Coordinates of C-alpha atoms in Angstrom, one line a residue:
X176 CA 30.4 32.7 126.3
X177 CA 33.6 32.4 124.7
X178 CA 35.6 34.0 122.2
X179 CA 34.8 31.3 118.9
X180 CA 31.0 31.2 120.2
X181 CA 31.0 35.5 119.9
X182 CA 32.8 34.8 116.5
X183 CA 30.3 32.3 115.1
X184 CA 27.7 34.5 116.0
X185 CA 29.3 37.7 114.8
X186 CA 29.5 35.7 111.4
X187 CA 26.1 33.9 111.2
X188 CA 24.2 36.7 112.3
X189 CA 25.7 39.9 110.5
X190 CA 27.5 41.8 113.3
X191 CA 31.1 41.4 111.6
X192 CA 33.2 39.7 108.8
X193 CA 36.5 39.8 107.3
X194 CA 36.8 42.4 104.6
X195 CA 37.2 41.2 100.8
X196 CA 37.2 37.8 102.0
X197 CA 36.6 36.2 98.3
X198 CA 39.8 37.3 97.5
X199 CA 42.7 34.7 98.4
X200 CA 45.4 38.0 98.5
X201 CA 42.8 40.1 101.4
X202 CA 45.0 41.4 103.9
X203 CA 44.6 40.9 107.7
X204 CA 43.6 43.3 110.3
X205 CA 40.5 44.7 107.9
X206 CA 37.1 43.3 109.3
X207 CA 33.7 45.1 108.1
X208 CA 30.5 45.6 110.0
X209 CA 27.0 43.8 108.3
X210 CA 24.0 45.3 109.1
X211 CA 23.2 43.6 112.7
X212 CA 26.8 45.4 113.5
X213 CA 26.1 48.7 112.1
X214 CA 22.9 49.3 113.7
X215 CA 24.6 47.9 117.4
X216 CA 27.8 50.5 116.7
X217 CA 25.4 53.5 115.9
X218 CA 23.3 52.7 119.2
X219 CA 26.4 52.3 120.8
X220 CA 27.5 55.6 119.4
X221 CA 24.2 57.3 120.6
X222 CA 24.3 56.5 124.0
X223 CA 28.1 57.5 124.0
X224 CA 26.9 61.1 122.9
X225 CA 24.2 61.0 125.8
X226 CA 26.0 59.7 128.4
X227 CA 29.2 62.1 127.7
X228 CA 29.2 64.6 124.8
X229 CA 26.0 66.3 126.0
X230 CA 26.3 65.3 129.6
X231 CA 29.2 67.4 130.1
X232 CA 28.5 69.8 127.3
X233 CA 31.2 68.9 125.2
X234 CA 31.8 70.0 121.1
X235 CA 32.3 67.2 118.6
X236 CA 34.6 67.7 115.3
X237 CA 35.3 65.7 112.2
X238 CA 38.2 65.8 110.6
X239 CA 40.2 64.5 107.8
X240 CA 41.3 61.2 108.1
X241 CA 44.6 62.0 105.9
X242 CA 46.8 65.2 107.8
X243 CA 50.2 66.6 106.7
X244 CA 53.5 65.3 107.5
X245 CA 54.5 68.5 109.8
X246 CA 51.4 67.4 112.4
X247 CA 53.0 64.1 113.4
X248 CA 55.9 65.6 112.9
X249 CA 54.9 67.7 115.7
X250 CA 53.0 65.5 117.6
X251 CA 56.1 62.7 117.7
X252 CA 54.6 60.2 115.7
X253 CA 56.9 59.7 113.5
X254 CA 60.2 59.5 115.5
X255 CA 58.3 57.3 118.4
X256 CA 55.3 55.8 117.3
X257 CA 56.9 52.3 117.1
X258 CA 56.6 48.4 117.9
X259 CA 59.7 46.2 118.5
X260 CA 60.0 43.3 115.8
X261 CA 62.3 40.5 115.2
X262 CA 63.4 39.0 112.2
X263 CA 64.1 35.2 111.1
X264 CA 67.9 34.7 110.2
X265 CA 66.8 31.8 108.3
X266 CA 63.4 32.4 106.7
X267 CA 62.9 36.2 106.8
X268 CA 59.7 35.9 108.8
X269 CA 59.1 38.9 111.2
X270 CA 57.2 38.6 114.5
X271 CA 56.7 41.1 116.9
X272 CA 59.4 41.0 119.6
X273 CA 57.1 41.1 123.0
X274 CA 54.1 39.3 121.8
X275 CA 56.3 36.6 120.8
X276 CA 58.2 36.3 124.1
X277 CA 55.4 36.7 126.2
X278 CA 54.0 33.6 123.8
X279 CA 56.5 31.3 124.7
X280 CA 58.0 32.2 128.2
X281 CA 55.3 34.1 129.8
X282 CA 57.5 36.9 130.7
X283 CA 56.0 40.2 129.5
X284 CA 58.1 43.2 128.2
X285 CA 56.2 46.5 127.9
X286 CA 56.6 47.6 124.4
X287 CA 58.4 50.6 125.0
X288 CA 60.9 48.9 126.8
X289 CA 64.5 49.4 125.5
X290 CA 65.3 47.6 122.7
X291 CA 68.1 45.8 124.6
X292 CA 65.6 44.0 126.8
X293 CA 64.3 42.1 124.2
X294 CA 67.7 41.0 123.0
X295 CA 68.4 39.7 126.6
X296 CA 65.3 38.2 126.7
X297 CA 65.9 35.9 123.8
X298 CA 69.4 34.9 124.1
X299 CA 68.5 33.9 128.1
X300 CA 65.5 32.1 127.1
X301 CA 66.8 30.5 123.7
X302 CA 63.8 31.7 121.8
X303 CA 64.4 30.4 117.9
X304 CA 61.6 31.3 115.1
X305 CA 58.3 29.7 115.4
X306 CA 57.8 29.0 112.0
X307 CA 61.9 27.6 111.3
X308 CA 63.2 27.6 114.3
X309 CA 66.1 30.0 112.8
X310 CA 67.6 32.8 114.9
X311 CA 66.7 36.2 114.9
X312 CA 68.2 39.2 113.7
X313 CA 68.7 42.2 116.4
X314 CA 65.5 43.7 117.6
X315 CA 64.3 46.9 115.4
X316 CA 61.8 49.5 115.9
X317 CA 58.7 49.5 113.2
X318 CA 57.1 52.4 112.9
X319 CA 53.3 52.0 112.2
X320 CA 52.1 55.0 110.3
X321 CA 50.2 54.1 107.0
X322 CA 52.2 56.7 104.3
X323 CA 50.3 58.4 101.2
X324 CA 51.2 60.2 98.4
X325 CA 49.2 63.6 97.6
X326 CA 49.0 64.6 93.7
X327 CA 50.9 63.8 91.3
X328 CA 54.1 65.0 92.9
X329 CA 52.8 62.4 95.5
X330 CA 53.6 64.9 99.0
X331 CA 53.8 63.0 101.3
X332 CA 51.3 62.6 104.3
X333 CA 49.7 59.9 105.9
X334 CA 46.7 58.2 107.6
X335 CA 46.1 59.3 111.1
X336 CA 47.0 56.7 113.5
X337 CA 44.6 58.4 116.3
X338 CA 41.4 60.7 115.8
X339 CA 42.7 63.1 118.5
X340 CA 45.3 65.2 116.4
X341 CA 42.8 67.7 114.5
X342 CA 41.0 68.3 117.8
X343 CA 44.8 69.7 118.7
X344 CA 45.3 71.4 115.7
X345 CA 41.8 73.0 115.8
X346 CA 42.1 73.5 119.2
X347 CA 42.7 77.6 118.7
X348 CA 39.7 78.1 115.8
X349 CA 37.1 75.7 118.0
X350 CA 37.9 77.7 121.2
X351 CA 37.5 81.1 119.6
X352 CA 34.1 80.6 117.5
X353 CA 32.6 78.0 119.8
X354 CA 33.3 80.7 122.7
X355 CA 34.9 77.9 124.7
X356 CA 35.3 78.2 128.3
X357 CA 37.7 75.6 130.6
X358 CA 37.3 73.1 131.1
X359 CA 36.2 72.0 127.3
X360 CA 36.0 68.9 126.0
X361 CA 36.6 68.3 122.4
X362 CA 35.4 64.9 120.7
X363 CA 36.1 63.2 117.7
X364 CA 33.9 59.6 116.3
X365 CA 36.2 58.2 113.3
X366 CA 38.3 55.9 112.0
X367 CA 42.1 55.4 112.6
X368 CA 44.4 53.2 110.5
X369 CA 47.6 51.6 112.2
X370 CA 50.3 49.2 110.0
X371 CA 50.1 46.9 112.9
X372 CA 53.1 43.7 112.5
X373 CA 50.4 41.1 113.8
X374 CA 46.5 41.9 113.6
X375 CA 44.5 38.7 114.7
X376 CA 41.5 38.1 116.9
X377 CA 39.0 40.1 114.4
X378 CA 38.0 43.3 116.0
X379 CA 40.4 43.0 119.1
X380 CA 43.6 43.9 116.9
X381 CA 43.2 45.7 113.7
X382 CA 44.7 47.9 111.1
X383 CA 41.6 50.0 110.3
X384 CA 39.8 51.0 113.8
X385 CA 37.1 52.8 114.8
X386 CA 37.8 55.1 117.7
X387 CA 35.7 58.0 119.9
X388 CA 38.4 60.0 121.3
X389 CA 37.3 63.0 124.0
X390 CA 40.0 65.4 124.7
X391 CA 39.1 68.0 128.2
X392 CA 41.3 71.1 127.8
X393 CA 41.8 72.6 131.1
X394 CA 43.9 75.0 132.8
X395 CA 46.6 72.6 134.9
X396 CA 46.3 74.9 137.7
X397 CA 42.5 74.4 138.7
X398 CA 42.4 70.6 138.0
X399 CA 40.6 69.9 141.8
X400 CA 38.0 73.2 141.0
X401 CA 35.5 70.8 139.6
X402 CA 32.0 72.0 140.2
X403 CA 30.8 68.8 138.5
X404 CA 32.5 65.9 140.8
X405 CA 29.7 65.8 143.3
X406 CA 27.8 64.0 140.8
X407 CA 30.0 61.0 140.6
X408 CA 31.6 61.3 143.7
X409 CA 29.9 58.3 145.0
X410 CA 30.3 56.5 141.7
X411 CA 32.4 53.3 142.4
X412 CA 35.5 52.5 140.2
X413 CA 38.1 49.7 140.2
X414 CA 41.6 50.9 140.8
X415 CA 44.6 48.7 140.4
X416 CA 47.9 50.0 141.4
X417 CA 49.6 46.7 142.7
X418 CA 48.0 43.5 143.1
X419 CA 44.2 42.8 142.1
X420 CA 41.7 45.5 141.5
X421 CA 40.2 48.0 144.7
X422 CA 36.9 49.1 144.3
X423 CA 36.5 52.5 145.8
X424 CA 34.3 55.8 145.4
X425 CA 35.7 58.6 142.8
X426 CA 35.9 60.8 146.9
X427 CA 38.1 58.5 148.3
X428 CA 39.8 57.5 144.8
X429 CA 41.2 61.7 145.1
X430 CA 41.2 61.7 148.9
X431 CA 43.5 58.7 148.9
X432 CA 45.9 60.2 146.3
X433 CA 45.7 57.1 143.8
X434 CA 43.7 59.2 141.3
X435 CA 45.5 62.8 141.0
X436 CA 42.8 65.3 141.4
X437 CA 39.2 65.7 141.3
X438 CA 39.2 66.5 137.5
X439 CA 40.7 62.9 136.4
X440 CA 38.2 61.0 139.2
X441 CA 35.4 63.1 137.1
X442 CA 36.0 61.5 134.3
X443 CA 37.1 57.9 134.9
X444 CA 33.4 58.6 137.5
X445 CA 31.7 58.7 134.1
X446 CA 33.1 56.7 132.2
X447 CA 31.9 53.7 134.3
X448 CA 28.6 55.0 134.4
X449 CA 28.5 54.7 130.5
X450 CA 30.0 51.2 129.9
X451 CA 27.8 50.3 132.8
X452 CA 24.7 51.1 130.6
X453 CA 26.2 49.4 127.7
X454 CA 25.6 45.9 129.3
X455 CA 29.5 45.4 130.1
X456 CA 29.4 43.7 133.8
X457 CA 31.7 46.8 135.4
X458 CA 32.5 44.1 138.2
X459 CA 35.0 42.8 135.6
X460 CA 36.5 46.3 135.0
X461 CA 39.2 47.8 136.1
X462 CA 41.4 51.2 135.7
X463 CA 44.9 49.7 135.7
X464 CA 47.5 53.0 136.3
X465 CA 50.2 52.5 134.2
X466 CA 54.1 52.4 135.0
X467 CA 56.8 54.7 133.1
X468 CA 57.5 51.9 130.3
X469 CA 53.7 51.2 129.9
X470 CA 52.6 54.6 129.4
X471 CA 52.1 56.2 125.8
X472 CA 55.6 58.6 124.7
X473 CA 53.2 61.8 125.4
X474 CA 51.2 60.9 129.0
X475 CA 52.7 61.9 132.3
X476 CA 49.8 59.8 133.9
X477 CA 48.1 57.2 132.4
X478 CA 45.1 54.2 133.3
X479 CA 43.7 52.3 130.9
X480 CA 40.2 50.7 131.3
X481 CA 40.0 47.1 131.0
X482 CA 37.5 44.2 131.2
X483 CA 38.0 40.9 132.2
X484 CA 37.2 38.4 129.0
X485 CA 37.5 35.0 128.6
X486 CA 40.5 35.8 126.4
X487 CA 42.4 38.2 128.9
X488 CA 41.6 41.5 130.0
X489 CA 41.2 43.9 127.0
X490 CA 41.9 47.6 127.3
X491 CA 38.5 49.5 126.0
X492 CA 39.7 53.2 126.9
X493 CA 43.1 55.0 127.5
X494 CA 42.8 57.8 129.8
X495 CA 45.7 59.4 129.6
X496 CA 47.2 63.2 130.9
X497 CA 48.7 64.3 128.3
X498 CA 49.9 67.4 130.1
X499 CA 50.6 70.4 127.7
X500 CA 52.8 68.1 125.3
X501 CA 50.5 68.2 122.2
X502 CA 49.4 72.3 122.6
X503 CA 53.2 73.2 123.1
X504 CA 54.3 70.8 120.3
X505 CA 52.3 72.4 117.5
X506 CA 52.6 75.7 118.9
X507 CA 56.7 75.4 118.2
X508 CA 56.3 73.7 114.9
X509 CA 53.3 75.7 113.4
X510 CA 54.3 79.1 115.0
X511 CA 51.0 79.5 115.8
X512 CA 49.7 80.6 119.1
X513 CA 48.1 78.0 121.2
X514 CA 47.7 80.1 124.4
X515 CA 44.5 81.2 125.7
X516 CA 42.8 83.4 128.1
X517 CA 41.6 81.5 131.2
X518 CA 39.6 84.4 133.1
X519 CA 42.4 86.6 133.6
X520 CA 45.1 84.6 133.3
X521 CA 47.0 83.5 130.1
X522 CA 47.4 79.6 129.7
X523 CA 48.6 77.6 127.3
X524 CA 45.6 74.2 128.3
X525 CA 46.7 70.4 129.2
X526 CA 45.0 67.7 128.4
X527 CA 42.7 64.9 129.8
X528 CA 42.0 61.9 127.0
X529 CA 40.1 59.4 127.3
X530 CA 40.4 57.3 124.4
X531 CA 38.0 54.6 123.4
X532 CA 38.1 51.8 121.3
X533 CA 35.0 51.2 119.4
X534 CA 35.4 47.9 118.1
X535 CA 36.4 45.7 121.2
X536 CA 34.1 47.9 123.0
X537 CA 31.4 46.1 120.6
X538 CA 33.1 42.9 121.4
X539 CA 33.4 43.2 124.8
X540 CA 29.8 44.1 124.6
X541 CA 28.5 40.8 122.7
X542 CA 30.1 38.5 125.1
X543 CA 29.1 40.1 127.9
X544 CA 25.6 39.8 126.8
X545 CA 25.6 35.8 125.0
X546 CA 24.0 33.7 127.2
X547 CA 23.2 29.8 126.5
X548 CA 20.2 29.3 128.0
X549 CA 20.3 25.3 128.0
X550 CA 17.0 24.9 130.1
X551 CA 15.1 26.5 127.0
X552 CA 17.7 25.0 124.4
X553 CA 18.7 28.9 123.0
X554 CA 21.6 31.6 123.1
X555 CA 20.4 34.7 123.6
X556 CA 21.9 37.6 123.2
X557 CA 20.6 39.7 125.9
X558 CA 21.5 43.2 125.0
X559 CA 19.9 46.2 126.4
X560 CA 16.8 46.8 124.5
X561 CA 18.4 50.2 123.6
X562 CA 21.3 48.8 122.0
X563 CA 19.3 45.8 120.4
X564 CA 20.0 46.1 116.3
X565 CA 16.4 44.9 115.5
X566 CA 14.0 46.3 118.3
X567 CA 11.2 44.1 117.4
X568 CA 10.1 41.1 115.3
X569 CA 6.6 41.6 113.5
X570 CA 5.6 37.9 113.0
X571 CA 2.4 36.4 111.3
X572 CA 1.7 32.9 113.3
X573 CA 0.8 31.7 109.1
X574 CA 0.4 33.7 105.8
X575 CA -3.0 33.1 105.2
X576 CA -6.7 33.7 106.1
X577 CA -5.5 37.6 106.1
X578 CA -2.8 37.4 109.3
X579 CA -0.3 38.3 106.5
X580 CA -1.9 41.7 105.4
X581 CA -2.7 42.7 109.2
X582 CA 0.8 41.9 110.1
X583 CA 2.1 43.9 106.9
X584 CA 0.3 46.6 108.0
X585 CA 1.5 46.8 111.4
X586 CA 5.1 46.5 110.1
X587 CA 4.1 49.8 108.2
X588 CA 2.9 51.4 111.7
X589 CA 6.2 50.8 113.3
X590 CA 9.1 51.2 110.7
X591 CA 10.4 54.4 111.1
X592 CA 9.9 54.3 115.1
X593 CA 11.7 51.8 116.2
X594 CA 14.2 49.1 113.9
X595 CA 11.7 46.7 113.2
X596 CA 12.0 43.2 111.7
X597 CA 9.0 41.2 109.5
X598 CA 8.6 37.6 108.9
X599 CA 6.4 35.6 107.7
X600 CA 7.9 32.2 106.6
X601 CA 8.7 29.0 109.0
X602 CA 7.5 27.8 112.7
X603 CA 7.1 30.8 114.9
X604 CA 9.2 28.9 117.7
X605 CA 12.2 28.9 115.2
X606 CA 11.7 32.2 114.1
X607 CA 11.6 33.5 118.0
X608 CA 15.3 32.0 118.6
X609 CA 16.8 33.9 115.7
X610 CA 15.2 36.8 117.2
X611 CA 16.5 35.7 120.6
X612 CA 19.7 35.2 118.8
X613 CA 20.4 38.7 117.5
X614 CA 19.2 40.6 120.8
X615 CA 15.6 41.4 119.4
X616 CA 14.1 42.3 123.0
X617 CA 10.5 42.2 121.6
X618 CA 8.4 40.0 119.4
X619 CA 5.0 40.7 118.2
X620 CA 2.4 37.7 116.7
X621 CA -0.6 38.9 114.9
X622 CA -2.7 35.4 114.8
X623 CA -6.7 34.6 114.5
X624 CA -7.6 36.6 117.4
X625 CA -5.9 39.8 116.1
X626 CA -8.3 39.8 113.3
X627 CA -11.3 39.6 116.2
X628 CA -10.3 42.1 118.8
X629 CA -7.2 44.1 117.5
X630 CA -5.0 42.6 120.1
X631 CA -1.6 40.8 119.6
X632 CA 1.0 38.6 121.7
X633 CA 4.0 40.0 122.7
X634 CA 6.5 38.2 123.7
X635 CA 9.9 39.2 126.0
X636 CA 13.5 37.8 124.8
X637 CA 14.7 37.3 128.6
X638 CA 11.9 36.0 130.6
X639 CA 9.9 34.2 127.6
X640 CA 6.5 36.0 128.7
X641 CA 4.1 36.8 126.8
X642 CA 1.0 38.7 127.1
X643 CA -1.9 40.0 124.9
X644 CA -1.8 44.0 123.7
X645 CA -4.0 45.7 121.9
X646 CA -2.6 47.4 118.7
X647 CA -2.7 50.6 119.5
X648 CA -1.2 50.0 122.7
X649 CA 2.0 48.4 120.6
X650 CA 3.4 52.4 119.8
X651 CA 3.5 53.4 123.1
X652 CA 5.0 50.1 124.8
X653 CA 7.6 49.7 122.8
X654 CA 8.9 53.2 122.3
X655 CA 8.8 53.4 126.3
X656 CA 10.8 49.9 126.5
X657 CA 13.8 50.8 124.0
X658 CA 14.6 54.5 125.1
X659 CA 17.6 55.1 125.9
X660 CA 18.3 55.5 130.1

């Protein structure tokens, strides 16, 4: 399914909407979640925790969203956290400088390309305003960080464009309490707030994010001593160096030298084990490695992993080595000590992230899973049961001759196991395509029979079957069907 047909759903059916959208002055890039998204993001988030925080035994922090001005300082935001933008001689619009070439000539600048490139780019292509035609000014840097006054002498600080920095900052205290050993991973669910030039697209660009960031610690000279990478070291991934995706195990991945070392394969081994479980079709993934001018100003190597869409490939994760530049950067500026002791030897940790977008995740996620099913005349939205934001649909075939009160009472059984929807108004076939609609992989009808022999119909999302249960049957078969993998 396509982009508008996830949209329409996302808007019909609760999953997202623009935020303060009665109000004609709402800003752009701010979408909110209704209650079909929420329960989808927490499941999400649940399986997340599973498949990686307690998998590999990790610690998960949150921290303030609003950090002083001597941490970005530190950690470079502030001098390169930036986007190239162009401005309109003629009617002061401002557009950002590679998204706009790449709209009109195809030819795509990384964004951390020298600001000259983008100059040349224009003047050889002839590229006027969109909106005027007029001629732009020079390109310029923007830098994206959301500032904010503190008191009422207003110090200044700001909004934390990534979740990751109080992980660094509390990187000495977490180690020392937690009695951390290397390799750790630190994680972090929250949101992040960027002024981006030109949000669009919903949850595929905005300026208020949800992220789940992971940072490993480990000692940079032990980064192939991982006792772990026999688990995934069948585990295929999609690596694309040059030229279209190579599907190859996490062994031959380090073995071939196109993933570093064993630690790195670990983790991008993961990784695809989780999205895998999240519905995504991982056939359609790929870790693209990412040259000099792609990479972020702090990774020395750098994939991102992206899935093919019917909009483009979106990037879902960073994973980026990030060396020793965030440890050694608040060490200088903070004074503080950063080293730690490693066995017997004194090291001051690098760092693995893997950095994940939560909200095109979601996407991603939704139109993977839409299906139009034009032999039965439905969309389904076939989610993972586990994932599903209504588990089942507690339906009484009519409201009278006492169905309503034994499906009520049902309801009642099943409400605080498992996210359970009741309904008792309209024709049940209508009622089983909203179901069908939202993911529900379950529905339950309590009709005449019910009331004779405690059974009920229960009927599949995906294959349409349905088959007679008796009630106290219903606990056990559904908690078994939604559990997580």
């Amino acid at each position: 399914m396509d982009y508008e047909t996830v949209m329409k759903l996302a808007l019909e059916r609760g999953f997202y909407f623009p935020s303060c959208e009665v109000y004609a002055d709402a800003q752009a890039g701010f979408w909110e979640y209704g209650p079909s998204g929420v329960s989808l993001k927490n499941k999400f988030l649940e399986l997340w925790r599973r498949e990686l925080i307690r998998r590999d035994g990790m610690l998960e922090i949150d921290g303030s969203q609003i950090m002083s001005k001597s941490v970005f300082e530190a950690s470079g935001h502030l001098g390169n956290f930036a986007d190239p933008i162009i401005k309109c001689t003629k009617c002061n619009a401002t557009f950002r400088a590679d998204r706009t070439i790449a709209d009109i000539t195809q030819i795509e600048i990384p964004e951390s390309a020298d600001l000259e490139e983008f100059d040349n780019a224009i003047i050889q292509n002839n590229i006027k305003c969109p909106k005027c035609k007029g001629d732009f000014e020079k390109t310029k840097n923007f830098n994206m960080m959301f500032k904010v006054g503190i008191g009422p002498e207003e110090e200044e600080a700001y909004l934390r464009p990534e979740t990751c920095q109080s992980i660094f900052v509390d990187f000495p205290r977490l180690y020392k309490t937690m009695r951390g050993k290397l390799p750790l991973g630190i994680a972090q669910v929250g949101k992040s707030f960027r002024n981006e030039i030109a949000p669009r697209q919903s949850l595929l660009r905005l300026r208020e994010f949800y992220q789940a960031e992971i940072e490993v610690f480990c000692n940079p000279n032990k980064l192939s001593e991982m006792k772990k990478f026999s688990e995934i070291q069948d585990v295929i991934i999609r690596i694309q160096t040059d030229g279209d995706p190579v599907p190859m195990t996490c062994k031959k991945a380090v073995e071939s030298g196109v993933v570093p070392n064993k630690l790195v394969a670990y983790y991008l081994g993961i990784l695809t084990e989780f999205y895998e479980k999240t519905g995504i079709d991982v056939t359609k993934s790929r870790f693209r490695k990412l040259g000099d001018k792609e990479k972020a100003f702090y990774a020395k190597v750098a994939f991102d992993f992206e899935v093919e869409t019917t909009i483009g490939w979106l990037e879902l994760v960073a994973c980026n080595y990030r060396s020793d530049y965030d440890l050694s950067s608040h060490e200088k500026k903070s004074k503080q000590k950063f080293e730690i002791m490693d066995g017997d030897d004194k090291v001051l940790p690098h760092v693995f992230e893997i950095s994940m977008g939560i909200d095109r995740s979601l996407y991603t996620i939704l139109e993977h899973s839409l299906k139009d099913d034009t032999e039965h005349e439905r969309i389904v939205l076939s989610l993972r049961p586990y994932l599903a934001p209504i588990h089942i649909g507690i339906l009484s075939l009519v409201k009278k001759d006492g169905l309503k009160e034994k499906t009520d009472e049902i309801y009642l059984q099943l409400r605080k196991k498992c996210d359970a929807f009741l309904d008792h108004s309209g024709a049940i076939g209508r009622r089983y395509r909203r179901l069908d609609e939202i993911g529900t992989p379950f529905a339950v009808t309590v009709d005449h029979q019910t009331l004779e022999d405690e059974t009920v119909t229960i009927r599949m999302r995906d294959s349409m079957e349905q088959k007679r249960i008796s009630i106290s049957d219903l606990n056990s078969e559904i908690i078994q069907s939604i559990s997580f993998p």
